[in-house]
Each structure stands twice: as structure tokens, then as C-alpha cells.
PDB file of C-alpha atoms and ligand atoms in Angstrom:
ATOM      1  CA  MET T 556     -30.500 -17.950  13.293  1.00 53.00           C
ATOM      2  CA  ILE T 557     -34.177 -17.028  13.109  1.00 64.00           C
ATOM      3  CA  THR T 558     -35.435 -16.258   9.641  1.00 83.00           C
ATOM      4  CA  ASP T 559     -38.683 -15.305   7.990  1.00 87.00           C
ATOM      5  CA  SER T 560     -41.296 -17.970   7.188  1.00 88.00           C
ATOM      6  CA  TYR T 561     -44.733 -18.432   5.640  1.00 91.00           C
ATOM      7  CA  ARG T 562     -46.156 -18.537   9.139  1.00 92.00           C
ATOM      8  CA  HIS T 563     -44.668 -15.152   9.972  1.00 93.00           C
ATOM      9  CA  LYS T 564     -45.868 -13.744   6.645  1.00 94.00           C
ATOM     10  CA  GLY T 565     -49.374 -14.961   7.481  1.00 95.00           C
ATOM     11  CA  LEU T 566     -49.219 -13.322  10.906  1.00 95.00           C
ATOM     12  CA  ARG T 567     -48.100 -10.049   9.313  1.00 96.00           C
ATOM     13  CA  ARG T 568     -50.980 -10.171   6.876  1.00 96.00           C
ATOM     14  CA  GLN T 569     -53.372 -10.582   9.832  1.00 97.00           C
ATOM     15  CA  LEU T 570     -51.709  -7.689  11.619  1.00 97.00           C
ATOM     16  CA  ALA T 571     -52.149  -5.471   8.541  1.00 98.00           C
ATOM     17  CA  LEU T 572     -55.842  -6.456   8.346  1.00 97.00           C
ATOM     18  CA  HIS T 573     -56.215  -5.638  12.047  1.00 97.00           C
ATOM     19  CA  LEU T 574     -54.648  -2.197  11.519  1.00 98.00           C
ATOM     20  CA  LYS T 575     -57.037  -1.615   8.621  1.00 98.00           C
ATOM     21  CA  THR T 576     -59.990  -2.176  10.968  1.00 97.00           C
ATOM     22  CA  LYS T 577     -58.348   0.349  13.328  1.00 96.00           C
ATOM     23  CA  GLY T 578     -58.411   3.060  10.660  1.00 96.00           C
ATOM     24  CA  ILE T 579     -55.093   2.683   8.822  1.00 98.00           C
ATOM     25  CA  ASP T 580     -56.244   3.024   5.214  1.00 96.00           C
ATOM     26  CA  ASN T 581     -53.065   3.937   3.329  1.00 98.00           C
ATOM     27  CA  ALA T 582     -52.336   0.874   1.166  1.00 98.00           C
ATOM     28  CA  ASP T 583     -48.590   1.566   1.044  1.00 98.00           C
ATOM     29  CA  VAL T 584     -48.392   1.739   4.852  1.00 98.00           C
ATOM     30  CA  LEU T 585     -50.296  -1.552   5.195  1.00 98.00           C
ATOM     31  CA  LYS T 586     -47.986  -3.108   2.596  1.00 98.00           C
ATOM     32  CA  ALA T 587     -44.935  -1.934   4.573  1.00 98.00           C
ATOM     33  CA  ILE T 588     -46.335  -3.489   7.777  1.00 98.00           C
ATOM     34  CA  GLU T 589     -46.914  -6.699   5.819  1.00 97.00           C
ATOM     35  CA  THR T 590     -43.333  -6.651   4.583  1.00 97.00           C
ATOM     36  CA  VAL T 591     -41.094  -5.735   7.554  1.00 98.00           C
ATOM     37  CA  PRO T 592     -40.271  -8.873   9.619  1.00 97.00           C
ATOM     38  CA  ARG T 593     -41.001  -7.443  13.085  1.00 97.00           C
ATOM     39  CA  HIS T 594     -40.098 -10.711  14.842  1.00 95.00           C
ATOM     40  CA  LEU T 595     -36.464 -10.234  13.815  1.00 96.00           C
ATOM     41  CA  PHE T 596     -36.325  -6.977  15.813  1.00 96.00           C
ATOM     42  CA  LEU T 597     -37.329  -8.572  19.110  1.00 93.00           C
ATOM     43  CA  ASP T 598     -35.572 -10.546  21.835  1.00 89.00           C
ATOM     44  CA  ASN T 599     -36.196 -14.298  21.652  1.00 86.00           C
ATOM     45  CA  ALA T 600     -38.516 -14.104  24.655  1.00 85.00           C
ATOM     46  CA  PHE T 601     -41.051 -12.011  22.704  1.00 88.00           C
ATOM     47  CA  ILE T 602     -40.778 -13.514  19.226  1.00 84.00           C
ATOM     48  CA  GLU T 603     -43.943 -15.583  19.468  1.00 86.00           C
ATOM     49  CA  ARG T 604     -45.950 -12.424  20.115  1.00 92.00           C
ATOM     50  CA  ALA T 605     -44.192 -10.213  17.566  1.00 94.00           C
ATOM     51  CA  TYR T 606     -47.311  -9.683  15.456  1.00 95.00           C
ATOM     52  CA  GLU T 607     -49.616  -8.689  18.268  1.00 94.00           C
ATOM     53  CA  ASP T 608     -50.382  -4.985  18.382  1.00 95.00           C
ATOM     54  CA  ILE T 609     -48.284  -4.306  21.482  1.00 94.00           C
ATOM     55  CA  ALA T 610     -45.028  -2.598  22.488  1.00 94.00           C
ATOM     56  CA  PHE T 611     -41.993  -4.581  23.778  1.00 94.00           C
ATOM     57  CA  PRO T 612     -38.765  -3.711  25.608  1.00 93.00           C
ATOM     58  CA  ILE T 613     -35.733  -3.400  23.273  1.00 92.00           C
ATOM     59  CA  GLY T 614     -32.997  -2.760  25.869  1.00 90.00           C
ATOM     60  CA  ALA T 615     -31.602   0.430  27.427  1.00 88.00           C
ATOM     61  CA  GLY T 616     -34.996   1.033  29.054  1.00 88.00           C
ATOM     62  CA  GLN T 617     -36.607   1.684  25.639  1.00 90.00           C
ATOM     63  CA  THR T 618     -39.468   0.090  23.715  1.00 92.00           C
ATOM     64  CA  ILE T 619     -40.406  -0.757  20.137  1.00 93.00           C
ATOM     65  CA  SER T 620     -43.686   1.088  19.482  1.00 94.00           C
ATOM     66  CA  ARG T 621     -46.976  -0.740  18.849  1.00 96.00           C
ATOM     67  CA  PRO T 622     -47.519  -1.487  15.155  1.00 98.00           C
ATOM     68  CA  HIS T 623     -50.642   0.706  15.246  1.00 98.00           C
ATOM     69  CA  THR T 624     -48.590   3.661  16.471  1.00 98.00           C
ATOM     70  CA  VAL T 625     -45.909   3.069  13.816  1.00 98.00           C
ATOM     71  CA  ALA T 626     -48.549   2.821  11.077  1.00 98.00           C
ATOM     72  CA  PHE T 627     -50.445   5.870  12.403  1.00 98.00           C
ATOM     73  CA  GLN T 628     -47.377   8.119  12.456  1.00 98.00           C
ATOM     74  CA  THR T 629     -46.211   6.858   9.058  1.00 98.00           C
ATOM     75  CA  GLN T 630     -49.630   7.465   7.516  1.00 98.00           C
ATOM     76  CA  LEU T 631     -49.778  11.043   8.833  1.00 98.00           C
ATOM     77  CA  LEU T 632     -46.534  11.870   7.003  1.00 98.00           C
ATOM     78  CA  LYS T 633     -48.129  11.376   3.522  1.00 98.00           C
ATOM     79  CA  LEU T 634     -44.803  10.098   2.210  1.00 98.00           C
ATOM     80  CA  LYS T 635     -43.824  10.242  -1.436  1.00 98.00           C
ATOM     81  CA  ARG T 636     -41.052   8.062  -2.867  1.00 98.00           C
ATOM     82  CA  GLY T 637     -37.655   9.739  -2.807  1.00 98.00           C
ATOM     83  CA  GLU T 638     -38.435  12.165   0.013  1.00 98.00           C
ATOM     84  CA  LYS T 639     -35.844  12.947   2.679  1.00 98.00           C
ATOM     85  CA  VAL T 640     -37.056  11.986   6.150  1.00 98.00           C
ATOM     86  CA  LEU T 641     -35.490  12.726   9.538  1.00 98.00           C
ATOM     87  CA  GLU T 642     -36.357  10.264  12.305  1.00 98.00           C
ATOM     88  CA  ILE T 643     -35.654  10.998  15.984  1.00 98.00           C
ATOM     89  CA  GLY T 644     -35.331   7.827  18.092  1.00 97.00           C
ATOM     90  CA  THR T 645     -33.915   4.963  15.993  1.00 97.00           C
ATOM     91  CA  GLY T 646     -34.436   2.402  18.754  1.00 97.00           C
ATOM     92  CA  CYS T 647     -34.408  -1.079  17.228  1.00 97.00           C
ATOM     93  CA  GLY T 648     -34.983   0.324  13.744  1.00 98.00           C
ATOM     94  CA  TYR T 649     -38.475  -1.078  13.130  1.00 98.00           C
ATOM     95  CA  GLN T 650     -40.039   2.315  12.351  1.00 98.00           C
ATOM     96  CA  THR T 651     -36.955   3.131  10.243  1.00 98.00           C
ATOM     97  CA  SER T 652     -37.571  -0.017   8.170  1.00 98.00           C
ATOM     98  CA  VAL T 653     -41.252   0.824   7.680  1.00 98.00           C
ATOM     99  CA  LEU T 654     -40.202   4.269   6.404  1.00 98.00           C
ATOM    100  CA  LEU T 655     -37.639   2.686   4.059  1.00 98.00           C
ATOM    101  CA  GLU T 656     -40.337   0.376   2.675  1.00 98.00           C
ATOM    102  CA  MET T 657     -42.223   3.547   1.695  1.00 98.00           C
ATOM    103  CA  GLY T 658     -39.347   4.380  -0.664  1.00 98.00           C
ATOM    104  CA  VAL T 659     -37.939   7.362   1.224  1.00 98.00           C
ATOM    105  CA  LYS T 660     -34.378   8.218   2.282  1.00 98.00           C
ATOM    106  CA  VAL T 661     -34.023   8.056   6.073  1.00 98.00           C
ATOM    107  CA  TYR T 662     -31.674   9.944   8.423  1.00 98.00           C
ATOM    108  CA  THR T 663     -32.123   8.595  11.925  1.00 98.00           C
ATOM    109  CA  ILE T 664     -30.761   9.764  15.297  1.00 98.00           C
ATOM    110  CA  GLU T 665     -30.403   7.732  18.507  1.00 97.00           C
ATOM    111  CA  ARG T 666     -28.969   8.938  21.816  1.00 94.00           C
ATOM    112  CA  GLN T 667     -28.488   5.515  23.479  1.00 94.00           C
ATOM    113  CA  LEU T 668     -25.110   4.197  22.331  1.00 94.00           C
ATOM    114  CA  GLU T 669     -26.098   0.583  22.981  1.00 95.00           C
ATOM    115  CA  LEU T 670     -29.113   0.822  20.646  1.00 96.00           C
ATOM    116  CA  TYR T 671     -27.223   2.840  18.026  1.00 97.00           C
ATOM    117  CA  ASN T 672     -24.429   0.226  17.914  1.00 97.00           C
ATOM    118  CA  LYS T 673     -26.872  -2.643  17.657  1.00 97.00           C
ATOM    119  CA  THR T 674     -29.169  -1.149  15.011  1.00 98.00           C
ATOM    120  CA  ILE T 675     -26.450   0.254  12.745  1.00 98.00           C
ATOM    121  CA  LYS T 676     -25.296  -3.371  12.290  1.00 98.00           C
ATOM    122  CA  PHE T 677     -28.663  -5.118  12.337  1.00 97.00           C
ATOM    123  CA  LEU T 678     -30.644  -3.110   9.758  1.00 98.00           C
ATOM    124  CA  PRO T 679     -28.142  -3.540   6.898  1.00 97.00           C
ATOM    125  CA  SER T 680     -27.971  -7.269   7.764  1.00 96.00           C
ATOM    126  CA  ILE T 681     -31.647  -7.604   6.797  1.00 96.00           C
ATOM    127  CA  GLY T 682     -31.331  -5.350   3.759  1.00 96.00           C
ATOM    128  CA  TYR T 683     -32.292  -1.880   5.052  1.00 97.00           C
ATOM    129  CA  SER T 684     -29.923   1.055   4.699  1.00 96.00           C
ATOM    130  CA  ALA T 685     -30.269   4.442   6.343  1.00 98.00           C
ATOM    131  CA  LYS T 686     -27.956   7.192   7.566  1.00 98.00           C
ATOM    132  CA  PHE T 687     -27.462   6.440  11.300  1.00 98.00           C
ATOM    133  CA  ILE T 688     -26.372   9.148  13.701  1.00 97.00           C
ATOM    134  CA  TYR T 689     -25.457   8.821  17.371  1.00 96.00           C
ATOM    135  CA  GLY T 690     -26.501  12.119  18.904  1.00 94.00           C
ATOM    136  CA  ASP T 691     -29.162  14.349  20.378  1.00 94.00           C
ATOM    137  CA  GLY T 692     -32.409  14.387  18.450  1.00 96.00           C
ATOM    138  CA  TYR T 693     -33.381  17.773  19.905  1.00 95.00           C
ATOM    139  CA  LYS T 694     -30.666  19.269  17.710  1.00 95.00           C
ATOM    140  CA  GLY T 695     -31.714  17.380  14.577  1.00 97.00           C
ATOM    141  CA  MET T 696     -29.180  17.104  11.786  1.00 96.00           C
ATOM    142  CA  PRO T 697     -28.454  20.584  10.401  1.00 96.00           C
ATOM    143  CA  ALA T 698     -25.752  19.248   8.056  1.00 96.00           C
ATOM    144  CA  PHE T 699     -28.389  17.302   6.089  1.00 96.00           C
ATOM    145  CA  ALA T 700     -31.307  19.742   6.424  1.00 97.00           C
ATOM    146  CA  PRO T 701     -33.823  20.649   5.146  1.00 98.00           C
ATOM    147  CA  PHE T 702     -36.056  17.569   5.339  1.00 98.00           C
ATOM    148  CA  ASP T 703     -39.376  16.912   3.584  1.00 98.00           C
ATOM    149  CA  LYS T 704     -40.715  15.122   6.643  1.00 98.00           C
ATOM    150  CA  ILE T 705     -39.684  14.693  10.300  1.00 98.00           C
ATOM    151  CA  ILE T 706     -40.908  11.974  12.670  1.00 98.00           C
ATOM    152  CA  ILE T 707     -40.268  11.898  16.413  1.00 98.00           C
ATOM    153  CA  THR T 708     -40.765   8.467  18.019  1.00 98.00           C
ATOM    154  CA  ALA T 709     -40.489   9.497  21.688  1.00 97.00           C
ATOM    155  CA  GLY T 710     -42.731  11.698  23.840  1.00 97.00           C
ATOM    156  CA  ALA T 711     -41.592  15.318  23.588  1.00 96.00           C
ATOM    157  CA  PRO T 712     -42.344  17.720  26.478  1.00 94.00           C
ATOM    158  CA  VAL T 713     -42.023  20.589  23.981  1.00 93.00           C
ATOM    159  CA  ILE T 714     -41.754  20.909  20.203  1.00 95.00           C
ATOM    160  CA  PRO T 715     -38.013  21.425  19.495  1.00 95.00           C
ATOM    161  CA  ASN T 716     -37.361  24.642  17.549  1.00 95.00           C
ATOM    162  CA  ASP T 717     -34.261  23.227  15.884  1.00 96.00           C
ATOM    163  CA  LEU T 718     -36.414  20.544  14.271  1.00 97.00           C
ATOM    164  CA  LEU T 719     -39.001  23.049  13.036  1.00 97.00           C
ATOM    165  CA  ASN T 720     -36.162  25.009  11.429  1.00 97.00           C
ATOM    166  CA  GLN T 721     -34.897  21.904   9.614  1.00 98.00           C
ATOM    167  CA  LEU T 722     -38.249  21.228   7.940  1.00 98.00           C
ATOM    168  CA  LYS T 723     -38.823  22.370   4.335  1.00 98.00           C
ATOM    169  CA  VAL T 724     -41.631  24.843   3.692  1.00 98.00           C
ATOM    170  CA  GLY T 725     -44.538  22.583   2.706  1.00 98.00           C
ATOM    171  CA  GLY T 726     -43.110  19.787   4.879  1.00 98.00           C
ATOM    172  CA  LEU T 727     -44.779  17.806   7.664  1.00 98.00           C
ATOM    173  CA  MET T 728     -43.602  16.862  11.136  1.00 98.00           C
ATOM    174  CA  VAL T 729     -45.325  14.270  13.330  1.00 98.00           C
ATOM    175  CA  ILE T 730     -44.537  14.481  17.040  1.00 98.00           C
ATOM    176  CA  PRO T 731     -46.159  13.052  20.181  1.00 98.00           C
ATOM    177  CA  VAL T 732     -46.313  16.015  22.590  1.00 97.00           C
ATOM    178  CA  GLY T 733     -46.708  15.687  26.363  1.00 96.00           C
ATOM    179  CA  ASP T 734     -45.214  14.251  29.550  1.00 93.00           C
ATOM    180  CA  LYS T 735     -47.063  11.195  30.896  1.00 92.00           C
ATOM    181  CA  VAL T 736     -49.328  10.777  27.882  1.00 96.00           C
ATOM    182  CA  GLN T 737     -48.830  12.455  24.559  1.00 97.00           C
ATOM    183  CA  THR T 738     -51.069  14.062  21.988  1.00 98.00           C
ATOM    184  CA  MET T 739     -50.146  12.980  18.478  1.00 98.00           C
ATOM    185  CA  THR T 740     -49.470  16.270  16.736  1.00 98.00           C
ATOM    186  CA  LEU T 741     -49.009  17.021  13.051  1.00 98.00           C
ATOM    187  CA  LEU T 742     -47.355  20.288  12.037  1.00 98.00           C
ATOM    188  CA  GLU T 743     -47.395  21.587   8.492  1.00 98.00           C
ATOM    189  CA  LYS T 744     -44.814  24.247   7.673  1.00 98.00           C
ATOM    190  CA  LYS T 745     -46.784  26.855   5.717  1.00 98.00           C
ATOM    191  CA  SER T 746     -43.950  29.412   5.558  1.00 97.00           C
ATOM    192  CA  GLU T 747     -40.643  29.984   7.375  1.00 94.00           C
ATOM    193  CA  LYS T 748     -42.490  31.258  10.439  1.00 91.00           C
ATOM    194  CA  HIS T 749     -45.997  29.815  10.170  1.00 96.00           C
ATOM    195  CA  PHE T 750     -47.073  26.299  11.138  1.00 97.00           C
ATOM    196  CA  GLU T 751     -50.517  24.725  11.009  1.00 98.00           C
ATOM    197  CA  LYS T 752     -51.169  22.292  13.849  1.00 98.00           C
ATOM    198  CA  THR T 753     -53.584  19.318  13.889  1.00 98.00           C
ATOM    199  CA  GLU T 754     -54.014  16.973  16.873  1.00 98.00           C
ATOM    200  CA  PHE T 755     -54.898  13.266  16.683  1.00 97.00           C
ATOM    201  CA  GLY T 756     -55.659  11.859  20.125  1.00 95.00           C
ATOM    202  CA  GLU T 757     -53.594  10.331  22.913  1.00 97.00           C
ATOM    203  CA  PHE T 758     -50.701   7.890  22.682  1.00 96.00           C
ATOM    204  CA  LYS T 759     -48.099   6.637  25.126  1.00 95.00           C
ATOM    205  CA  PHE T 760     -44.369   6.873  24.376  1.00 95.00           C
ATOM    206  CA  VAL T 761     -41.091   6.625  26.281  1.00 94.00           C
ATOM    207  CA  PRO T 762     -39.776  10.169  26.845  1.00 95.00           C
ATOM    208  CA  LEU T 763     -37.565  12.132  24.499  1.00 95.00           C
ATOM    209  CA  LEU T 764     -34.573  12.791  26.755  1.00 89.00           C
ATOM    210  CA  GLU T 765     -32.651  16.040  26.912  1.00 78.00           C
ATOM    211  CA  ARG T 766     -28.974  16.325  26.166  1.00 62.00           C
ATOM    212  CA  LYS T 767     -28.253  17.255  29.797  1.00 50.00           C
ATOM    213  CA  GLU T 768     -29.308  13.743  30.784  1.00 50.00           C
ATOM    214  CA  TRP T 769     -26.634  12.067  28.626  1.00 48.00           C
ATOM    215  CA  GLY T 770     -25.011   9.261  30.547  1.00 50.00           C
ATOM    216  CA  ASP T 771     -28.275   8.224  32.264  1.00 47.00           C
TER     217      ASP T 771
HETATM  218  N1  SAH V 329     -38.788   3.994  16.599  1.00 67.51           N
HETATM  219  C1  SAH V 329     -38.294   3.050  17.584  1.00 67.51           C
HETATM  220  C2  SAH V 329     -38.968   3.242  18.906  1.00 67.51           C
HETATM  221  C3  SAH V 329     -38.060   3.897  19.768  1.00 67.51           C
HETATM  222  S1  SAH V 329     -38.547   4.348  21.422  1.00 67.51           S
HETATM  223  C4  SAH V 329     -38.432   1.635  17.141  1.00 67.51           C
HETATM  224  O1  SAH V 329     -39.107   1.371  16.141  1.00 67.51           O
HETATM  225  O2  SAH V 329     -37.844   0.782  17.791  1.00 67.51           O
HETATM  226  C5  SAH V 329     -37.812   5.967  21.420  1.00 67.51           C
HETATM  227  C6  SAH V 329     -36.355   6.021  21.109  1.00 67.51           C
HETATM  228  O3  SAH V 329     -35.962   7.395  21.196  1.00 67.51           O
HETATM  229  C7  SAH V 329     -35.474   5.273  22.101  1.00 67.51           C
HETATM  230  O4  SAH V 329     -34.615   4.406  21.404  1.00 67.51           O
HETATM  231  C8  SAH V 329     -34.699   6.380  22.814  1.00 67.51           C
HETATM  232  O5  SAH V 329     -33.405   5.997  23.231  1.00 67.51           O
HETATM  233  C9  SAH V 329     -34.659   7.452  21.743  1.00 67.51           C
HETATM  234  N2  SAH V 329     -34.433   8.815  22.244  1.00 67.51           N
HETATM  235  C10 SAH V 329     -34.865   9.398  23.394  1.00 67.51           C
HETATM  236  N3  SAH V 329     -34.450  10.674  23.486  1.00 67.51           N
HETATM  237  C11 SAH V 329     -33.719  10.915  22.355  1.00 67.51           C
HETATM  238  C12 SAH V 329     -33.011  12.065  21.861  1.00 67.51           C
HETATM  239  N4  SAH V 329     -32.952  13.225  22.530  1.00 67.51           N
HETATM  240  N5  SAH V 329     -32.385  11.945  20.669  1.00 67.51           N
HETATM  241  C13 SAH V 329     -32.417  10.787  19.953  1.00 67.51           C
HETATM  242  N6  SAH V 329     -33.062   9.672  20.368  1.00 67.51           N
HETATM  243  C14 SAH V 329     -33.708   9.735  21.560  1.00 67.51           C
END
């Protein structure tokens, strides 16, 4: 079994310093990146490169996002300890773990059964607990709404209304919007019907898939 080591800790520290030079200045986010053992989330073939700022395949045609993207989205959420966060796209659970390191409660949805089954076992095995749901992220999780913050970790062709409805007034949602490339978009819910939108440049994500494509 592969475990953590001083070497990996050193590599994580370097990664956090790199992200700092790239504009990540929230100390808690950098601390989370320094803490979560990213190499444990990857297939053996990629372990040596786990602390480079790149994306890797995680099975089922999906990818673990670049650490910069994970840190960027996390930073935009302005998390406070104890907040309730909805994550769409559990994947391998790396972003989930970074959120948990920020001291929030995470509800996370994944539509690929293979990834859901793997991550629901793996995360608790390294000490991270979240509420895992196998389902369609477009629908969110009305039973547990409203949420203080919502994060979407796949490229969304449109901003799902159901998710906007499940956000608390005063809450924030970070979502990459677009088809081939996505614009990182932050929405602040000012009132039940009014949202303030800020855009933060281009990123590249795997697509958020619609329910009608289940079984693909
Ligand atoms: N945050 C992940 C990165 C995941 S990539 C990580 O750290 O590993 C995007 C993920 O979104 C994939 O796992 C994909 O299967 C999932 N996804 C795509 N469409 C979805 C949908 N409609 N509902 C829930 N998850 C979805």
C-alpha cells in the first residue's frame, strides 16, 4: 500500500508555493493543498507526477482537475468553517477533500456509478467523510437544501436553475460555464430572484452531462 511520506509532504509544500505565485493567496486554501495527499487519489502510473500542476485521468473518461483549478474554485467560495457546501462532480474526491480541510460540511453528487462506488469507499479510508450521492447534479439535492455554497466541477453548458434555487440568499456558487472552454463564473445570490455575476477567465473541464445521457 502506498502511504504518505516526507518526500510527498515536501512536494506538496512546493506545489502550494507554486500556486501562491499563480495568485492563490488564501492561506487556508494553500494549507489544504499542502495537507491533502493527492498522490493517493491517482493511478500508480501517475503517482510520480501527482504534485505537478496538471490534470490526470481517473477512470470513466473523467479527470482530476489541476491543483490550480481546485485552489481557484475553492478560494472563490470564501468558505467559513461549518458551512454547508454542495459539490457537483465528486470524481476521485480530491476537491471534496480540499473542501473538507476548510472545515465545511460537504454533500457531493456523482453520476458515474464506477466513480461513486470507488470514492465512497476511498475517502473515508483516508479520514475524510462527506455525504455521497449517486445521481444527477443538475437536480442538486433538494432534500438537504439550502446550501451556503455550491461548487460545480464540470463544464456546464448552462447554469442549472435547480442549483440556483438551492442556494441560500447571501450564498455563492462557482461554476465553469461553456462548451469547449469554460468561463469561471461566480454567482452571488442577492435575493430570491437576483444574482450578481462575476467572471474569472477561461478554464477547461470535462462536460457536465445531462440526465438523458445516463448509461453513456
Ligand atoms: N472534482 C473532481 C473532478 C471531477 S471531473 C475531482 O477532484 O476528482 C467532473 C466530474 O463530474 C466527473 O467525475 C463526472 O463524472 C461528474 N459529472 C458529470 N456530469 C455530472 C452530473 N450531471 N451530475 C453529477 N456529476 C457529474
